[in-house]
């Protein structure tokens, strides 16, 4: 089993040992921030705290939260804690929910990132002998280069193809014998769809066996679909620019949550509305504190990502806590006719139907007092020729499934295969026109 771990000692250390180690790092990180960042020093001074007040792990709860807006207000380098000459790389978030946020890395931060990505890939079975088809975007987005650095550390052969030019991707995957695919889950679905259309059987014509999917929320249904259509084992991987990029947590082969690399990050869950600390097992917003960052350390970062933490031992032998699949971002939650709904719940409801392709859109309008909730779902090449009666029955089934989960009755619009846009990056699924905004 030793071969299962990239760093057995760290990945399997007892919780007591891990927490002791975390406390030492937390003390250092808070002191480091206090001494090197005006922003953190002021935040702590304002509430009368000094680094000496951090005596046990729970004392992290005394530290004020850091919000995306803190980083934006201090754009670009206001929260950097080293002379700018010490920085060796910069990234920026894709700005899914607003202005970009800068990620600034020292040599030490780059080493840690590569190490954590190597550990994450290795955990899922990626080895030196593999050929990794990396279709995450290269550039400012942390996805492409994050996977690149991790695979390089393992010694895996990397194909740095980035996103787009789908036909060419498939040809190269075939010709070069790719065994690992890395991309957003929405692009994986698009790749599978294009292969099937082109008469390529992933099972017989490709050597793919492992897939790494993340950067956006996806559901178990999409996993089932990707695994079946691409004939691979699909792993969920999570990260964000503010912490390092991908490599914060990853699924092990148990597929029962993503191990958070707690030797570098301290995790808490809070109620997103009140900020109250939640216990393990309770769903809430993830809040991370970096423990080893030197360029742009972050104390108690409000991710807005909603999940549940479990810290019971995992069958794989790793002791690091697991976060369950992200349900969505707290700011993605839609309130439709007073009901709280995450796009992932809609996805889960409709993706099990074989008559539908994996593309959908949620459209919210408010022509007068009441919300109008429409789901556009795409038919497959096979189902598009169904009779009118069959299509009406399908619409009713979709409506029923969504109703079972949300209690709402959406209008269902079925659209032709290929009618909804595909993306090589993060998909946009919700169009909320209720406030006159898209
Ligand atoms: P942006 O906030 O502009 O999208 P990033 O590229 O840094 O910037 O994306 C980080 C965010 O992507 C996370 O906070 C989370 O919302 C989402 N994300 C990343 N990995 C996953 C994953 N495996 N599952 C769900 N969401 C994810
Ligand atoms: Zn595990």
Short mmCIF file of C-alpha atoms and ligand atoms in Angstrom, two decimals:
data_model
loop_
_atom_site.label_atom_id
_atom_site.label_comp_id
_atom_site.label_asym_id
_atom_site.label_seq_id
_atom_site.Cartn_x
_atom_site.Cartn_y
_atom_site.Cartn_z
CA UNK A 1 0.00 0.00 0.00
CA UNK A 2 2.96 2.36 0.45
CA UNK A 3 2.81 3.00 -3.26
CA UNK A 4 -0.66 4.52 -2.76
CA UNK A 5 0.79 7.60 -1.07
CA UNK A 6 2.96 10.38 -2.38
CA UNK A 7 3.96 11.35 1.17
CA UNK A 8 2.86 8.55 3.47
CA UNK A 9 4.12 10.11 6.68
CA UNK A 10 2.18 13.32 6.21
CA UNK A 11 -0.92 11.83 4.59
CA UNK A 12 -1.45 9.25 7.32
CA UNK A 13 -0.21 11.02 10.48
CA UNK A 14 -2.60 10.75 13.42
CA UNK A 15 -5.12 13.58 13.90
CA UNK A 16 -3.48 14.51 17.18
CA UNK A 17 -0.10 14.83 15.52
CA UNK A 18 -1.59 16.68 12.55
CA UNK A 19 -3.37 19.18 14.79
CA UNK A 20 -0.24 19.76 16.84
CA UNK A 21 1.65 20.45 13.65
CA UNK A 22 -1.14 22.75 12.41
CA UNK A 23 -1.03 24.78 15.63
CA UNK A 24 2.67 25.39 15.24
CA UNK A 25 2.14 26.52 11.65
CA UNK A 26 -0.90 28.66 12.51
CA UNK A 27 1.04 30.55 15.16
CA UNK A 28 3.81 31.22 12.67
CA UNK A 29 1.45 32.24 9.88
CA UNK A 30 -0.47 34.71 12.08
CA UNK A 31 2.75 36.20 13.37
CA UNK A 32 4.10 36.42 9.83
CA UNK A 33 0.95 38.23 8.63
CA UNK A 34 1.00 40.59 11.61
CA UNK A 35 4.59 41.52 11.01
CA UNK A 36 4.50 41.77 7.24
CA UNK A 37 1.03 43.00 6.27
CA UNK A 38 -0.50 46.31 7.18
CA UNK A 39 -3.93 44.98 6.26
CA UNK A 40 -3.76 42.05 8.68
CA UNK A 41 -2.03 44.04 11.39
CA UNK A 42 -4.86 46.59 11.28
CA UNK A 43 -7.54 43.90 11.19
CA UNK A 44 -6.08 42.24 14.28
CA UNK A 45 -5.31 45.50 16.10
CA UNK A 46 -8.89 46.68 15.53
CA UNK A 47 -10.19 43.84 17.63
CA UNK A 48 -7.33 43.92 20.12
CA UNK A 49 -5.60 40.67 19.11
CA UNK A 50 -1.91 39.94 18.77
CA UNK A 51 -0.25 36.75 17.48
CA UNK A 52 0.38 35.77 21.12
CA UNK A 53 -3.36 35.27 21.54
CA UNK A 54 -3.20 32.20 19.29
CA UNK A 55 -2.57 29.47 21.83
CA UNK A 56 -4.75 26.64 20.54
CA UNK A 57 -6.19 25.77 17.12
CA UNK A 58 -9.66 27.09 18.01
CA UNK A 59 -8.14 30.50 18.65
CA UNK A 60 -8.18 30.91 14.88
CA UNK A 61 -11.85 31.76 15.44
CA UNK A 62 -10.81 35.05 17.00
CA UNK A 63 -9.28 36.22 13.73
CA UNK A 64 -11.52 38.36 11.48
CA UNK A 65 -12.60 36.86 8.16
CA UNK A 66 -10.90 37.80 4.91
CA UNK A 67 -13.27 38.42 1.98
CA UNK A 68 -12.71 38.48 -1.76
CA UNK A 69 -13.34 42.21 -1.48
CA UNK A 70 -10.34 42.64 0.83
CA UNK A 71 -8.20 41.33 -2.01
CA UNK A 72 -9.98 43.49 -4.57
CA UNK A 73 -9.73 46.62 -2.40
CA UNK A 74 -6.02 45.98 -2.04
CA UNK A 75 -5.55 45.15 -5.73
CA UNK A 76 -3.01 44.28 -6.96
CA UNK A 77 -0.27 43.92 -4.32
CA UNK A 78 -1.67 45.47 -1.13
CA UNK A 79 -1.81 42.15 0.70
CA UNK A 80 1.50 40.77 -0.54
CA UNK A 81 3.84 40.17 2.40
CA UNK A 82 7.24 40.10 0.67
CA UNK A 83 9.20 42.67 -1.36
CA UNK A 84 7.82 42.37 -4.93
CA UNK A 85 11.20 41.13 -6.13
CA UNK A 86 10.64 37.94 -4.11
CA UNK A 87 7.60 37.05 -6.22
CA UNK A 88 8.30 34.57 -9.00
CA UNK A 89 4.85 34.09 -10.54
CA UNK A 90 1.48 35.82 -10.71
CA UNK A 91 -1.93 34.41 -11.56
CA UNK A 92 -5.43 35.84 -11.60
CA UNK A 93 -8.79 34.21 -10.99
CA UNK A 94 -11.15 33.87 -13.93
CA UNK A 95 -13.47 36.41 -12.36
CA UNK A 96 -16.52 34.13 -12.47
CA UNK A 97 -18.20 36.38 -9.95
CA UNK A 98 -16.58 39.79 -10.51
CA UNK A 99 -13.17 41.41 -10.90
CA UNK A 100 -10.13 39.16 -10.96
CA UNK A 101 -8.18 38.39 -7.82
CA UNK A 102 -4.41 38.19 -8.05
CA UNK A 103 -2.46 35.16 -6.84
CA UNK A 104 1.18 35.99 -6.00
CA UNK A 105 3.75 33.24 -5.42
CA UNK A 106 7.24 33.13 -3.96
CA UNK A 107 9.64 30.28 -4.79
CA UNK A 108 8.47 28.60 -1.60
CA UNK A 109 4.79 28.95 -2.60
CA UNK A 110 5.55 27.44 -6.01
CA UNK A 111 7.26 24.46 -4.35
CA UNK A 112 4.31 23.88 -2.05
CA UNK A 113 1.81 24.17 -4.92
CA UNK A 114 3.72 21.69 -7.08
CA UNK A 115 4.04 19.34 -4.12
CA UNK A 116 0.32 19.46 -3.36
CA UNK A 117 -0.64 18.97 -6.99
CA UNK A 118 1.80 16.05 -7.25
CA UNK A 119 0.24 14.58 -4.10
CA UNK A 120 -3.27 15.13 -5.47
CA UNK A 121 -2.52 13.49 -8.81
CA UNK A 122 -0.64 10.62 -7.18
CA UNK A 123 -3.55 9.97 -4.79
CA UNK A 124 -5.77 9.14 -7.77
CA UNK A 125 -3.22 6.80 -9.35
CA UNK A 126 -1.34 9.10 -11.72
CA UNK A 127 2.25 7.87 -12.10
CA UNK A 128 5.43 8.60 -13.99
CA UNK A 129 4.44 6.27 -16.83
CA UNK A 130 1.20 8.14 -17.54
CA UNK A 131 0.50 10.58 -20.35
CA UNK A 132 -1.50 13.50 -19.01
CA UNK A 133 -3.73 15.38 -21.44
CA UNK A 134 -4.05 18.74 -19.71
CA UNK A 135 -7.00 20.59 -21.23
CA UNK A 136 -7.31 23.12 -18.41
CA UNK A 137 -6.62 26.63 -19.67
CA UNK A 138 -2.95 27.63 -19.51
CA UNK A 139 -2.18 31.21 -18.59
CA UNK A 140 -3.43 33.39 -15.78
CA UNK A 141 -6.01 30.80 -14.73
CA UNK A 142 -4.37 28.53 -12.16
CA UNK A 143 -5.84 25.33 -13.63
CA UNK A 144 -3.47 24.64 -16.52
CA UNK A 145 -0.17 25.42 -14.84
CA UNK A 146 -1.19 23.93 -11.49
CA UNK A 147 -1.69 20.51 -13.06
CA UNK A 148 1.43 21.02 -15.14
CA UNK A 149 3.69 21.65 -12.13
CA UNK A 150 2.27 18.71 -10.18
CA UNK A 151 2.63 16.24 -13.04
CA UNK A 152 6.12 17.49 -13.76
CA UNK A 153 7.10 16.75 -10.18
CA UNK A 154 5.87 13.16 -10.53
CA UNK A 155 7.62 12.82 -13.87
CA UNK A 156 4.42 12.15 -15.79
CA UNK A 157 4.49 12.96 -19.51
CA UNK A 158 2.46 16.15 -19.96
CA UNK A 159 0.58 17.25 -23.03
CA UNK A 160 0.00 20.97 -22.32
CA UNK A 161 -2.84 21.26 -24.83
CA UNK A 162 -4.96 23.84 -22.91
CA UNK A 163 -8.62 24.39 -23.90
CA UNK A 164 -10.30 24.55 -27.33
CA UNK A 165 -9.80 22.96 -30.77
CA UNK A 166 -11.74 19.95 -29.67
CA UNK A 167 -11.22 17.79 -32.77
CA UNK A 168 -7.49 18.21 -32.50
CA UNK A 169 -7.60 17.34 -28.81
CA UNK A 170 -9.27 14.05 -29.63
CA UNK A 171 -6.83 13.23 -32.41
CA UNK A 172 -3.84 13.89 -30.15
CA UNK A 173 -5.39 11.96 -27.29
CA UNK A 174 -5.59 9.01 -29.66
CA UNK A 175 -2.20 9.41 -31.34
CA UNK A 176 -0.21 10.11 -28.18
CA UNK A 177 -1.95 7.52 -26.03
CA UNK A 178 -3.16 9.83 -23.24
CA UNK A 179 -4.04 7.96 -20.07
CA UNK A 180 -5.09 10.90 -17.87
CA UNK A 181 -7.52 13.66 -18.80
CA UNK A 182 -7.70 16.95 -16.88
CA UNK A 183 -10.32 19.60 -17.66
CA UNK A 184 -13.54 21.13 -16.39
CA UNK A 185 -16.39 18.64 -16.12
CA UNK A 186 -18.36 20.60 -18.73
CA UNK A 187 -15.51 20.26 -21.20
CA UNK A 188 -15.21 16.53 -20.47
CA UNK A 189 -18.86 16.13 -21.44
CA UNK A 190 -18.27 18.10 -24.61
CA UNK A 191 -15.21 16.01 -25.49
CA UNK A 192 -17.22 12.81 -24.97
CA UNK A 193 -20.07 14.13 -27.08
CA UNK A 194 -17.71 15.10 -29.91
CA UNK A 195 -16.01 11.69 -29.81
CA UNK A 196 -19.27 9.82 -30.00
CA UNK A 197 -20.41 12.01 -32.90
CA UNK A 198 -17.13 11.33 -34.71
CA UNK A 199 -17.51 7.57 -34.31
CA UNK A 200 -14.71 7.25 -31.74
CA UNK A 201 -15.19 4.79 -28.94
CA UNK A 202 -13.27 6.02 -25.89
CA UNK A 203 -13.25 2.49 -24.53
CA UNK A 204 -11.72 0.89 -27.61
CA UNK A 205 -9.89 3.72 -29.34
CA UNK A 206 -8.38 5.58 -26.38
CA UNK A 207 -6.13 4.65 -23.47
CA UNK A 208 -7.73 7.05 -20.99
CA UNK A 209 -8.22 5.62 -17.52
CA UNK A 210 -8.21 8.52 -15.05
CA UNK A 211 -9.92 11.92 -15.23
CA UNK A 212 -9.42 14.98 -12.98
CA UNK A 213 -12.34 17.36 -13.01
CA UNK A 214 -12.89 20.54 -11.06
CA UNK A 215 -12.93 24.35 -11.18
CA UNK A 216 -16.74 24.37 -11.21
CA UNK A 217 -19.50 22.52 -9.36
CA UNK A 218 -20.61 19.23 -10.87
CA UNK A 219 -22.94 16.48 -9.70
CA UNK A 220 -22.79 12.72 -9.13
CA UNK A 221 -24.95 12.34 -12.23
CA UNK A 222 -22.35 14.09 -14.34
CA UNK A 223 -19.71 11.83 -12.83
CA UNK A 224 -21.71 8.74 -13.82
CA UNK A 225 -22.07 10.14 -17.31
CA UNK A 226 -18.41 11.06 -17.74
CA UNK A 227 -17.24 7.70 -16.36
CA UNK A 228 -19.52 5.77 -18.67
CA UNK A 229 -19.01 7.85 -21.81
CA UNK A 230 -15.23 8.20 -21.50
CA UNK A 231 -14.63 4.80 -19.85
CA UNK A 232 -12.54 6.31 -17.04
CA UNK A 233 -12.53 6.76 -13.29
CA UNK A 234 -13.44 10.39 -12.57
CA UNK A 235 -11.97 12.30 -9.62
CA UNK A 236 -13.11 15.58 -8.12
CA UNK A 237 -10.36 18.12 -7.44
CA UNK A 238 -10.79 21.48 -5.77
CA UNK A 239 -8.89 24.67 -5.34
CA UNK A 240 -9.00 28.42 -5.70
CA UNK A 241 -6.64 31.16 -6.73
CA UNK A 242 -6.68 32.76 -3.28
CA UNK A 243 -5.15 29.64 -1.70
CA UNK A 244 -2.83 28.46 -4.52
CA UNK A 245 -5.07 27.17 -7.31
CA UNK A 246 -5.96 23.49 -7.76
CA UNK A 247 -4.45 21.11 -5.21
CA UNK A 248 -6.25 22.22 -2.04
CA UNK A 249 -8.21 18.96 -1.91
CA UNK A 250 -8.80 15.88 -4.01
CA UNK A 251 -10.81 12.65 -3.93
CA UNK A 252 -9.07 9.41 -3.10
CA UNK A 253 -10.13 6.15 -4.71
CA UNK A 254 -12.91 5.79 -2.10
CA UNK A 255 -14.77 8.66 -3.82
CA UNK A 256 -16.24 9.72 -0.53
CA UNK A 257 -15.25 13.36 -0.28
CA UNK A 258 -12.08 15.28 -1.09
CA UNK A 259 -9.11 15.10 1.33
CA UNK A 260 -8.06 18.62 2.27
CA UNK A 261 -4.28 18.85 2.60
CA UNK A 262 -4.41 20.03 6.18
CA UNK A 263 -0.66 20.29 6.61
CA UNK A 264 -0.99 23.46 4.49
CA UNK A 265 -4.56 24.65 5.09
CA UNK A 266 -6.72 25.05 8.17
CA UNK A 267 -10.40 24.41 7.43
CA UNK A 268 -13.54 25.65 9.18
CA UNK A 269 -17.20 25.60 8.18
CA UNK A 270 -19.49 28.51 9.06
CA UNK A 271 -23.08 29.55 8.60
CA UNK A 272 -22.78 31.88 5.59
CA UNK A 273 -25.47 34.20 6.95
CA UNK A 274 -24.42 34.57 10.59
CA UNK A 275 -20.74 33.60 10.50
CA UNK A 276 -21.39 31.11 13.31
CA UNK A 277 -18.91 28.20 13.47
CA UNK A 278 -20.43 24.85 12.50
CA UNK A 279 -19.38 21.37 13.58
CA UNK A 280 -18.08 18.63 11.32
CA UNK A 281 -21.01 17.06 9.49
CA UNK A 282 -22.96 20.32 9.20
CA UNK A 283 -23.35 21.97 5.83
CA UNK A 284 -21.97 25.48 5.51
CA UNK A 285 -19.47 27.80 3.86
CA UNK A 286 -15.85 26.68 3.76
CA UNK A 287 -13.36 29.05 5.36
CA UNK A 288 -9.65 28.41 4.80
CA UNK A 289 -6.53 29.72 6.47
CA UNK A 290 -3.23 29.14 4.71
CA UNK A 291 -0.56 27.73 7.02
CA UNK A 292 2.59 27.93 4.95
CA UNK A 293 2.15 30.69 2.36
CA UNK A 294 4.77 33.41 2.14
CA UNK A 295 3.81 35.64 -0.82
CA UNK A 296 0.14 36.25 -0.15
CA UNK A 297 -0.98 34.41 2.98
CA UNK A 298 -4.70 34.37 3.73
CA UNK A 299 -6.30 34.22 7.17
CA UNK A 300 -9.85 32.83 7.38
CA UNK A 301 -10.81 33.26 3.75
CA UNK A 302 -14.56 33.18 3.04
CA UNK A 303 -14.74 30.97 -0.06
CA UNK A 304 -18.54 31.16 -0.45
CA UNK A 305 -18.33 27.48 -1.40
CA UNK A 306 -20.91 25.32 0.34
CA UNK A 307 -19.94 21.86 1.57
CA UNK A 308 -19.80 19.54 4.58
CA UNK A 309 -16.60 18.48 6.37
CA UNK A 310 -16.12 14.93 7.63
CA UNK A 311 -13.17 14.00 9.76
CA UNK A 312 -13.76 10.35 10.50
CA UNK A 313 -10.94 8.12 9.23
CA UNK A 314 -11.11 7.27 5.53
CA UNK A 315 -10.77 3.71 4.21
CA UNK A 316 -7.76 4.83 2.19
CA UNK A 317 -5.74 5.38 5.37
CA UNK A 318 -5.41 9.14 4.97
CA UNK A 319 -6.24 11.14 8.08
CA UNK A 320 -6.80 14.51 6.45
CA UNK A 321 -10.42 15.71 6.68
CA UNK A 322 -12.68 15.36 3.70
CA UNK A 323 -14.97 17.96 2.20
CA UNK A 324 -18.00 16.56 0.44
CA UNK A 325 -18.63 17.57 -3.17
CA UNK A 326 -19.27 21.33 -3.38
CA UNK A 327 -23.00 21.99 -3.59
CA UNK A 328 -22.50 25.42 -5.10
CA UNK A 329 -21.37 28.88 -4.12
CA UNK A 330 -23.46 30.70 -1.56
CA UNK A 331 -23.82 33.50 -4.11
CA UNK A 332 -25.00 31.03 -6.79
CA UNK A 333 -27.93 30.02 -4.67
CA UNK A 334 -31.12 31.07 -6.40
CA UNK A 335 -34.21 32.08 -4.51
CA UNK A 336 -37.09 31.10 -6.76
CA UNK A 337 -40.55 31.91 -5.47
CA UNK A 338 -39.06 31.93 -2.00
CA UNK A 339 -37.38 28.52 -2.32
CA UNK A 340 -33.59 28.20 -2.02
CA UNK A 341 -32.23 26.25 -4.98
CA UNK A 342 -28.69 25.46 -6.12
CA UNK A 343 -28.04 24.87 -9.83
CA UNK A 344 -26.42 21.55 -8.83
CA UNK A 345 -29.79 20.31 -7.52
CA UNK A 346 -31.39 20.96 -10.89
CA UNK A 347 -28.47 19.25 -12.58
CA UNK A 348 -28.87 16.24 -10.35
CA UNK A 349 -32.59 16.08 -11.10
CA UNK A 350 -32.31 16.16 -14.87
CA UNK A 351 -29.01 14.49 -15.67
CA UNK A 352 -30.14 10.93 -15.04
CA UNK A 353 -32.33 10.96 -18.15
CA UNK A 354 -30.77 9.23 -21.14
CA UNK A 355 -32.91 11.28 -23.56
CA UNK A 356 -31.03 14.42 -22.54
CA UNK A 357 -27.55 15.62 -23.45
CA UNK A 358 -25.53 17.01 -20.55
CA UNK A 359 -26.24 20.65 -21.42
CA UNK A 360 -28.87 22.71 -19.68
CA UNK A 361 -29.68 26.28 -18.81
CA UNK A 362 -31.73 27.78 -16.02
CA UNK A 363 -33.57 30.97 -16.92
CA UNK A 364 -35.22 33.14 -14.31
CA UNK A 365 -37.56 35.97 -15.23
CA UNK A 366 -40.05 38.13 -13.38
CA UNK A 367 -42.46 39.64 -15.92
CA UNK A 368 -44.79 40.69 -13.08
CA UNK A 369 -44.99 39.68 -9.44
CA UNK A 370 -44.11 36.00 -9.79
CA UNK A 371 -40.84 34.37 -10.80
CA UNK A 372 -40.93 32.42 -14.03
CA UNK A 373 -38.52 29.50 -13.87
CA UNK A 374 -37.56 27.84 -17.15
CA UNK A 375 -35.19 24.96 -17.75
CA UNK A 376 -33.80 24.53 -21.24
CA UNK A 377 -32.64 20.95 -21.69
CA UNK A 378 -30.95 19.59 -24.76
CA UNK A 379 -32.10 16.46 -26.55
CA UNK A 380 -29.64 13.87 -27.83
CA UNK A 381 -29.28 12.89 -31.49
CA UNK A 382 -31.31 9.80 -30.69
CA UNK A 383 -34.15 11.41 -28.77
CA UNK A 384 -34.62 14.40 -31.08
CA UNK A 385 -36.66 12.26 -33.46
CA UNK A 386 -39.08 11.08 -30.78
CA UNK A 387 -42.81 11.57 -31.37
CA UNK A 388 -44.59 14.62 -30.02
CA UNK A 389 -46.25 12.42 -27.45
CA UNK A 390 -42.91 11.04 -26.25
CA UNK A 391 -41.47 14.55 -25.98
CA UNK A 392 -44.44 15.73 -23.94
CA UNK A 393 -44.03 12.74 -21.61
CA UNK A 394 -40.31 13.55 -21.27
CA UNK A 395 -41.13 17.15 -20.33
CA UNK A 396 -43.53 15.94 -17.69
CA UNK A 397 -40.90 13.57 -16.27
CA UNK A 398 -38.29 16.33 -16.05
CA UNK A 399 -40.79 18.65 -14.37
CA UNK A 400 -41.69 15.93 -11.87
CA UNK A 401 -38.05 15.21 -11.04
CA UNK A 402 -37.27 18.88 -10.41
CA UNK A 403 -40.47 19.15 -8.40
CA UNK A 404 -39.50 16.21 -6.22
CA UNK A 405 -36.24 17.90 -5.27
CA UNK A 406 -37.25 21.57 -5.10
CA UNK A 407 -41.04 21.64 -4.82
CA UNK A 408 -41.08 23.99 -7.83
CA UNK A 409 -42.73 23.40 -11.22
CA UNK A 410 -40.49 24.81 -13.94
CA UNK A 411 -41.40 25.34 -17.57
CA UNK A 412 -39.43 22.80 -19.57
CA UNK A 413 -38.14 23.71 -23.02
CA UNK A 414 -36.50 20.97 -25.04
CA UNK A 415 -33.94 22.18 -27.54
CA UNK A 416 -32.18 20.49 -30.47
CA UNK A 417 -28.80 18.74 -30.02
CA UNK A 418 -26.00 21.32 -30.10
CA UNK A 419 -28.35 24.28 -29.48
CA UNK A 420 -26.79 25.29 -26.15
CA UNK A 421 -23.26 26.73 -26.02
CA UNK A 422 -20.26 24.53 -25.10
CA UNK A 423 -17.22 25.81 -23.31
CA UNK A 424 -13.65 24.73 -22.78
CA UNK A 425 -13.64 26.46 -19.38
CA UNK A 426 -16.24 27.04 -16.70
CA UNK A 427 -19.83 26.74 -17.95
CA UNK A 428 -22.45 29.45 -17.46
CA UNK A 429 -25.78 27.81 -16.71
CA UNK A 430 -27.89 30.33 -14.85
CA UNK A 431 -29.39 33.38 -16.56
CA UNK A 432 -31.13 35.46 -13.94
CA UNK A 433 -32.99 38.23 -15.72
CA UNK A 434 -35.11 39.19 -12.75
CA UNK A 435 -33.08 42.24 -11.87
CA UNK A 436 -32.49 43.19 -15.46
CA UNK A 437 -29.05 41.55 -15.32
CA UNK A 438 -27.63 38.50 -17.00
P1 LIG B 1 -13.21 32.28 -9.86
O1 LIG B 1 -13.69 32.62 -8.47
O2 LIG B 1 -13.06 33.45 -10.73
O3 LIG B 1 -13.95 31.15 -10.50
P2 LIG B 1 -10.96 30.45 -9.47
O4 LIG B 1 -10.55 30.05 -10.83
O5 LIG B 1 -9.93 30.66 -8.44
O6 LIG B 1 -11.73 31.81 -9.58
O7 LIG B 1 -12.02 29.39 -9.00
C1 LIG B 1 -12.17 28.92 -7.70
C2 LIG B 1 -13.60 28.52 -7.48
O8 LIG B 1 -13.99 27.49 -8.41
C3 LIG B 1 -13.85 27.90 -6.14
O9 LIG B 1 -14.03 28.86 -5.13
C4 LIG B 1 -15.11 27.09 -6.40
O10 LIG B 1 -16.26 27.91 -6.35
C5 LIG B 1 -14.91 26.62 -7.81
N1 LIG B 1 -14.37 25.24 -7.81
C6 LIG B 1 -13.09 24.85 -7.93
N2 LIG B 1 -12.98 23.50 -7.89
C7 LIG B 1 -14.24 23.02 -7.71
C8 LIG B 1 -14.79 21.71 -7.57
N3 LIG B 1 -14.06 20.61 -7.63
N4 LIG B 1 -16.13 21.62 -7.37
C9 LIG B 1 -16.90 22.72 -7.31
N5 LIG B 1 -16.44 23.98 -7.46
C10 LIG B 1 -15.12 24.13 -7.65
ZN1 LIG B 2 -9.48 8.62 1.45
#
